[in-house]
Structures are given as C-alpha cells and as structure tokens.
PDB file of C-alpha atoms in Angstrom:
ATOM      1  CA  UNK A1427    -285.681-208.937 180.565  1.00 45.00           C
ATOM      2  CA  UNK A1428    -286.264-210.157 177.272  1.00 51.00           C
ATOM      3  CA  UNK A1429    -283.143-211.327 174.752  1.00 57.00           C
ATOM      4  CA  UNK A1430    -284.127-208.968 171.678  1.00 61.00           C
ATOM      5  CA  UNK A1431    -283.141-211.504 168.707  1.00 61.00           C
ATOM      6  CA  UNK A1432    -282.376-208.416 167.007  1.00 63.00           C
ATOM      7  CA  UNK A1433    -279.360-207.236 168.843  1.00 58.00           C
ATOM      8  CA  UNK A1434    -276.697-209.223 167.703  1.00 57.00           C
ATOM      9  CA  UNK A1435    -273.364-207.980 168.636  1.00 53.00           C
ATOM     10  CA  UNK A1436    -270.360-208.649 170.893  1.00 54.00           C
ATOM     11  CA  UNK A1437    -272.338-207.538 173.797  1.00 57.00           C
ATOM     12  CA  UNK A1438    -275.490-210.260 173.169  1.00 67.00           C
ATOM     13  CA  UNK A1439    -272.862-213.306 172.021  1.00 78.00           C
ATOM     14  CA  UNK A1440    -270.687-212.735 174.854  1.00 89.00           C
ATOM     15  CA  UNK A1441    -273.737-213.564 177.750  1.00 93.00           C
ATOM     16  CA  UNK A1442    -275.338-216.543 178.059  1.00 95.00           C
ATOM     17  CA  UNK A1443    -279.229-216.037 178.516  1.00 95.00           C
ATOM     18  CA  UNK A1444    -280.651-219.341 180.257  1.00 96.00           C
ATOM     19  CA  UNK A1445    -284.009-218.222 180.086  1.00 95.00           C
ATOM     20  CA  UNK A1446    -283.911-219.520 176.591  1.00 94.00           C
ATOM     21  CA  UNK A1447    -283.797-222.755 175.395  1.00 95.00           C
ATOM     22  CA  UNK A1448    -282.305-221.871 172.526  1.00 94.00           C
ATOM     23  CA  UNK A1449    -279.190-220.512 174.027  1.00 94.00           C
ATOM     24  CA  UNK A1450    -279.117-223.140 177.389  1.00 96.00           C
ATOM     25  CA  UNK A1451    -279.063-226.254 173.976  1.00 96.00           C
ATOM     26  CA  UNK A1452    -276.544-224.173 172.342  1.00 95.00           C
ATOM     27  CA  UNK A1453    -273.965-222.961 175.494  1.00 96.00           C
ATOM     28  CA  UNK A1454    -274.738-227.423 176.607  1.00 97.00           C
ATOM     29  CA  UNK A1455    -273.202-228.236 172.832  1.00 97.00           C
ATOM     30  CA  UNK A1456    -270.693-225.754 172.885  1.00 95.00           C
ATOM     31  CA  UNK A1457    -269.347-226.921 175.996  1.00 96.00           C
ATOM     32  CA  UNK A1458    -269.814-230.670 176.104  1.00 97.00           C
ATOM     33  CA  UNK A1459    -271.938-230.094 179.607  1.00 97.00           C
ATOM     34  CA  UNK A1460    -274.983-230.842 180.791  1.00 98.00           C
ATOM     35  CA  UNK A1461    -277.362-228.296 181.073  1.00 98.00           C
ATOM     36  CA  UNK A1462    -277.108-228.075 185.637  1.00 98.00           C
ATOM     37  CA  UNK A1463    -273.872-228.245 184.985  1.00 98.00           C
ATOM     38  CA  UNK A1464    -273.811-224.893 183.319  1.00 98.00           C
ATOM     39  CA  UNK A1465    -276.012-223.456 185.562  1.00 98.00           C
ATOM     40  CA  UNK A1466    -274.017-224.300 188.078  1.00 98.00           C
ATOM     41  CA  UNK A1467    -270.929-222.613 186.912  1.00 98.00           C
ATOM     42  CA  UNK A1468    -273.380-219.273 185.169  1.00 98.00           C
ATOM     43  CA  UNK A1469    -274.683-219.491 188.809  1.00 97.00           C
ATOM     44  CA  UNK A1470    -270.795-219.721 190.105  1.00 98.00           C
ATOM     45  CA  UNK A1471    -268.939-217.036 187.954  1.00 98.00           C
ATOM     46  CA  UNK A1472    -272.119-215.089 186.201  1.00 97.00           C
ATOM     47  CA  UNK A1473    -273.244-214.872 182.931  1.00 96.00           C
ATOM     48  CA  UNK A1474    -270.738-214.164 180.330  1.00 96.00           C
ATOM     49  CA  UNK A1475    -268.891-216.732 178.260  1.00 95.00           C
ATOM     50  CA  UNK A1476    -265.724-216.137 179.038  1.00 96.00           C
ATOM     51  CA  UNK A1477    -265.898-216.713 182.797  1.00 97.00           C
ATOM     52  CA  UNK A1478    -267.604-219.787 182.718  1.00 97.00           C
ATOM     53  CA  UNK A1479    -265.308-221.158 179.690  1.00 96.00           C
ATOM     54  CA  UNK A1480    -262.904-220.635 182.657  1.00 97.00           C
ATOM     55  CA  UNK A1481    -264.371-221.731 185.006  1.00 97.00           C
ATOM     56  CA  UNK A1482    -265.430-225.030 183.681  1.00 96.00           C
ATOM     57  CA  UNK A1483    -261.741-225.690 182.303  1.00 94.00           C
ATOM     58  CA  UNK A1484    -262.433-225.188 178.890  1.00 80.00           C
TER      59      UNK A1484
END
C-alpha cells in the first residue's frame, strides 16, 4: 500500500515505511544508524517507531 502523504496523523507518524526513500533517510538520521541497521531492526520487531527505538536502546 502506498504511503498517503495527506495522512499525517499519529498512526502514520508512528510507523516506519521502508518503501519510501525519504522515510528511510529521516529515520536513519533520527536514530543515528545505517539503512541496513534500520531494515534489520524493522525486520526484527516490526515497523512501529516505538518498537524500533526500544530494540535499538534509544
């Protein structure tokens, strides 16, 4: 499913969409990790920002 850029509410902000380059760039910078680390974390715990942060200890 494509990311609806008009939908900027909490459910959209709380998820990491690895299909969108701008989101991958944002989250790698925000978390201070590489793209490979981000993809690995999302694969391990799912795409919620909260779960990824907890997994990374951030």
